[in-house]
Coordinates of C-alpha atoms in Angstrom, one line a residue:
X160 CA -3.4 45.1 16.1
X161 CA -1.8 44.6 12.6
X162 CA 0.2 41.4 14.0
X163 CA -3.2 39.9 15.3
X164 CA -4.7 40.5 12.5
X165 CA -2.0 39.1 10.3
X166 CA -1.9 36.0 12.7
X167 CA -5.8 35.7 12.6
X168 CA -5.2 35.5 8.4
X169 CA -2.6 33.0 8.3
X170 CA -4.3 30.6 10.9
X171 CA -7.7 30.8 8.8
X172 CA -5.6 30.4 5.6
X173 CA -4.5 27.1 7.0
X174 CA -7.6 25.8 8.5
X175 CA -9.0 26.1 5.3
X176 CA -6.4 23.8 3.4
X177 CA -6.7 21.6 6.3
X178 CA -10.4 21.0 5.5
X179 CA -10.4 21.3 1.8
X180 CA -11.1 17.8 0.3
X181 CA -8.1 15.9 -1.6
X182 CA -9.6 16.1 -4.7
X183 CA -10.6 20.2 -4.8
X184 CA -7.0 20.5 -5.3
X185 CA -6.3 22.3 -8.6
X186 CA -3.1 23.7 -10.3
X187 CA -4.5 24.9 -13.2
X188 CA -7.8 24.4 -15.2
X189 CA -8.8 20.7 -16.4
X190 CA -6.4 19.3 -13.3
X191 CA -7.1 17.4 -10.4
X192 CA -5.8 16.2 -7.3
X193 CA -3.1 18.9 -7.1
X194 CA -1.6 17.4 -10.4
X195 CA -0.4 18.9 -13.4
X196 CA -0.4 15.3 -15.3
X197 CA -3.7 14.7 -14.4
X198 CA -6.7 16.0 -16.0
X199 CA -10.7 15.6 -15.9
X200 CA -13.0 16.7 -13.4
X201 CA -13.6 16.3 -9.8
X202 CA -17.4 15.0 -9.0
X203 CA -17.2 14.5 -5.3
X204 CA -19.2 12.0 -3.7
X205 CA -20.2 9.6 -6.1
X206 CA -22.8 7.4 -3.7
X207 CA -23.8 3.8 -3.9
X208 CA -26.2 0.7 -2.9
X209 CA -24.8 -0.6 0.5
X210 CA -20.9 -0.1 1.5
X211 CA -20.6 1.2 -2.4
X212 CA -19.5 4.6 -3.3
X213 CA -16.4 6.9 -3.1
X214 CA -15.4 10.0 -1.3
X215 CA -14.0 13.0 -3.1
X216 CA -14.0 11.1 -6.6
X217 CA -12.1 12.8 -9.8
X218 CA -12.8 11.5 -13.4
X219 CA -10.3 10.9 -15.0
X220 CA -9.9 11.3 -18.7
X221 CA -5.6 11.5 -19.3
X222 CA -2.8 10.9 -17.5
X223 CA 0.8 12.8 -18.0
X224 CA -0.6 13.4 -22.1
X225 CA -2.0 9.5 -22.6
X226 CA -5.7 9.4 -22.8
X227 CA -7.9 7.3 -21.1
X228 CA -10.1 5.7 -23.8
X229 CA -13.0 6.2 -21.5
X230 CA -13.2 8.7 -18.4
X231 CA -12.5 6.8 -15.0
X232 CA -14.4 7.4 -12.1
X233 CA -11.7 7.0 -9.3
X234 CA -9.8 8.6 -6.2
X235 CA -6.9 10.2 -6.3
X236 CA -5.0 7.9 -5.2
X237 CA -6.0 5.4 -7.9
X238 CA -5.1 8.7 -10.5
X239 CA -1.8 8.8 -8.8
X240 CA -1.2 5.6 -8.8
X241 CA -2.1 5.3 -12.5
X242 CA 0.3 8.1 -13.4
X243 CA 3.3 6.5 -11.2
X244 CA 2.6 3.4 -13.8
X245 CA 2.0 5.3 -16.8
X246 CA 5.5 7.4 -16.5
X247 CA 7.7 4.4 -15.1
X248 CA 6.1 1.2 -16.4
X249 CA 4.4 2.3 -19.7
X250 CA 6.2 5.1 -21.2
X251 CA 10.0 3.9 -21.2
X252 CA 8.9 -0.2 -21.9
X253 CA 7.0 1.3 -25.2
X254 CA 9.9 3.6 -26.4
X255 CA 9.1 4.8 -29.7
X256 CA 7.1 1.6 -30.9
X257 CA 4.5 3.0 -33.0
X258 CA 5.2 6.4 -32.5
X259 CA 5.2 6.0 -28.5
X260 CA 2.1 5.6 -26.4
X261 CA -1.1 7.9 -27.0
X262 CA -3.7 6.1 -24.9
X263 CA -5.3 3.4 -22.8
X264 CA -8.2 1.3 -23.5
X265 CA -9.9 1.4 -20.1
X266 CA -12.9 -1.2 -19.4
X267 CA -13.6 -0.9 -16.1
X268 CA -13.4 1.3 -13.2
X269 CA -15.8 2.3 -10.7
X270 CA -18.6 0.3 -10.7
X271 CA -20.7 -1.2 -7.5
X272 CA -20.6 -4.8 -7.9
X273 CA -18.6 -8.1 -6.6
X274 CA -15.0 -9.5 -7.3
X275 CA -15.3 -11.0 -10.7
X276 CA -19.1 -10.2 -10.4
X277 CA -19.2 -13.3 -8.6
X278 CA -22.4 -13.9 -6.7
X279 CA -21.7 -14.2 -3.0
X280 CA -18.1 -12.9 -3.6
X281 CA -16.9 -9.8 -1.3
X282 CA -16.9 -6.3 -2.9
X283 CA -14.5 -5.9 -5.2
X284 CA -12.6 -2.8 -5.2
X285 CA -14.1 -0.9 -8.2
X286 CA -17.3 -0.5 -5.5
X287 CA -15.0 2.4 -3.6
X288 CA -13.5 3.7 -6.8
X289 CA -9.8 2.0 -6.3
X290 CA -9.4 0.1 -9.2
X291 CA -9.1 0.1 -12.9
X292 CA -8.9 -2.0 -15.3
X293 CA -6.4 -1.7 -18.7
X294 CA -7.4 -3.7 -21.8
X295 CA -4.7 -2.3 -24.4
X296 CA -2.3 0.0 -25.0
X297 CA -2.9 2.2 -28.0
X298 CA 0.0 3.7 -29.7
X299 CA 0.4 6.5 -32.2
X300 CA 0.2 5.2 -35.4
X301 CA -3.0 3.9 -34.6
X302 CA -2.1 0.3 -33.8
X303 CA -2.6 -1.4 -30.4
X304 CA -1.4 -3.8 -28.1
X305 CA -3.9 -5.8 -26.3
X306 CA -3.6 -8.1 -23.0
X307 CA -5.8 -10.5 -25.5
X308 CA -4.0 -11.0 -28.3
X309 CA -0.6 -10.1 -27.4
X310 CA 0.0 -11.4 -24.3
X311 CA 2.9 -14.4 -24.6
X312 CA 3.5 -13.3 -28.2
X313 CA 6.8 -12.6 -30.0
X314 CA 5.0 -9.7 -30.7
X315 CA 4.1 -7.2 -28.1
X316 CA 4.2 -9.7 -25.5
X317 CA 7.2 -9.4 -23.7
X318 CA 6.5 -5.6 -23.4
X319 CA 3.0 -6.2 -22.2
X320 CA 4.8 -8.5 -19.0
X321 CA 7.2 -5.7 -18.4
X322 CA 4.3 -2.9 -18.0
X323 CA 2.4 -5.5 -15.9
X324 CA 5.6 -6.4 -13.5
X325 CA 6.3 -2.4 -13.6
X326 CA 2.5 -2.1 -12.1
X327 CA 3.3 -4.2 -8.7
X328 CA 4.5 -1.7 -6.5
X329 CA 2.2 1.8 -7.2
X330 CA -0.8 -0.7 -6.9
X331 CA -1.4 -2.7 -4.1
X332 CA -2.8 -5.2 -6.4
X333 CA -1.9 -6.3 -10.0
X334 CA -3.8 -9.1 -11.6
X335 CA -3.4 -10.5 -15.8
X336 CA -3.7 -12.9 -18.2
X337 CA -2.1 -15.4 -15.8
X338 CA -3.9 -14.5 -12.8
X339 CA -7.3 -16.4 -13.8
X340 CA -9.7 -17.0 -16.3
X341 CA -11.7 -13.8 -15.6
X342 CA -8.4 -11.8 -16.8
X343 CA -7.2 -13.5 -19.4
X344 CA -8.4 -10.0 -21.6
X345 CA -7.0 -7.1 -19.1
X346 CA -4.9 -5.9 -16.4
X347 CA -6.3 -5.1 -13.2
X348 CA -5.1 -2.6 -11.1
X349 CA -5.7 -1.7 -7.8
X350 CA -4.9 0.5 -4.5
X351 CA -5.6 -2.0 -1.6
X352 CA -3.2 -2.0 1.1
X353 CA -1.6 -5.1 2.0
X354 CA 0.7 -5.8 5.2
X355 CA 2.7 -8.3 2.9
X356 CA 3.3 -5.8 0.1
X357 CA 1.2 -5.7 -3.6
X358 CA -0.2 -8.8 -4.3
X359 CA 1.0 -9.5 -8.3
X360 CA -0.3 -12.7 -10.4

């Protein structure tokens, strides 16, 4: 009777985290998807107009100790994504300029609209939480470096190409100042899945 019993447990125990949506995952309080390096709050189904709206969606407000200069309404898989970038693209390109990195200047993520809110355009992939876009990188001593101003500099703006080349591969698609006019001011970053690879301009 014991051993049924102890086999009833264990097979409950495990139909449980079978069913248990991604995003309930927590390590520890303030973290989300199963992540120690990322912190906010998970808010479920976020839903929207038409196709809009995403499933099991976290808010995101740092990621492995950089704030987000605004919370980002996204999946995990953007968060992870975003994290993958942040510790191999961001972190070891900025080095100790200005003290290190401290933060990101976020301007968009989910939101239920159009590429390039272009009327007549498909959805663009901030309508299922997948994207986010990066405006500057702000550093410790206060100072910033901005896709705007810095982008094809001497200044900042060889770093700024390295973070956005470092970006093509965790996101299935990287868009920047050379992309088009409509982000000439930020990086976009998103988890599409393409057959070909990421998609980088």
């Amino acid at each position: 009777m014991r051993a049924l019993a102890a086999s009833l447990v264990l097979a409950l125990v495990a139909s449980c985290s079978r069913d248990a949506p991604e995003a309930e995952a927590q390590v520890g309080p303030g973290n989300v998807c199963g992540d120690p390096q990322l912190f906010g709050e998970r808010i479920g189904t976020v839903d929207g107009s038409g196709a809009c709206g995403v499933e099991n969606a976290v808010r995101l407000t740092s990621v492995s100790g950089v704030t987000l200069s605004t919370p980002a309404t996204i999946t995990c898989g953007t968060a992870r994504a975003l994290k993958t970038w942040v510790e191999t693209g961001v972190r070891p390109v900025v080095g100790e300029t200005g003290g290190g990195v401290s933060s990101l200047r976020v301007v968009a993520h989910y939101s239920c609209r159009t590429r390039n809110n272009q009327s007549g355009a498909r959805l663009s992939e901030h309508s299922f939480g997948n994207a986010i876009d990066i405006a500057g990188i702000g550093l410790a001593d206060g100072t910033e470096m901005t896709v705007l101003t810095d982008w094809g500099t001497s200044g900042y703006g060889a770093q700024l190409r390295q973070m956005w080349r470092a970006a093509c591969g965790p996101f299935g698609t990287v868009l920047g100042p050379e992309a088009d006019r409509h982000h000439r001011d930020h990086f976009h970053f998103d988890t599409a899945d393409y057959r070909s690879g990421s998609y980088c301009r």
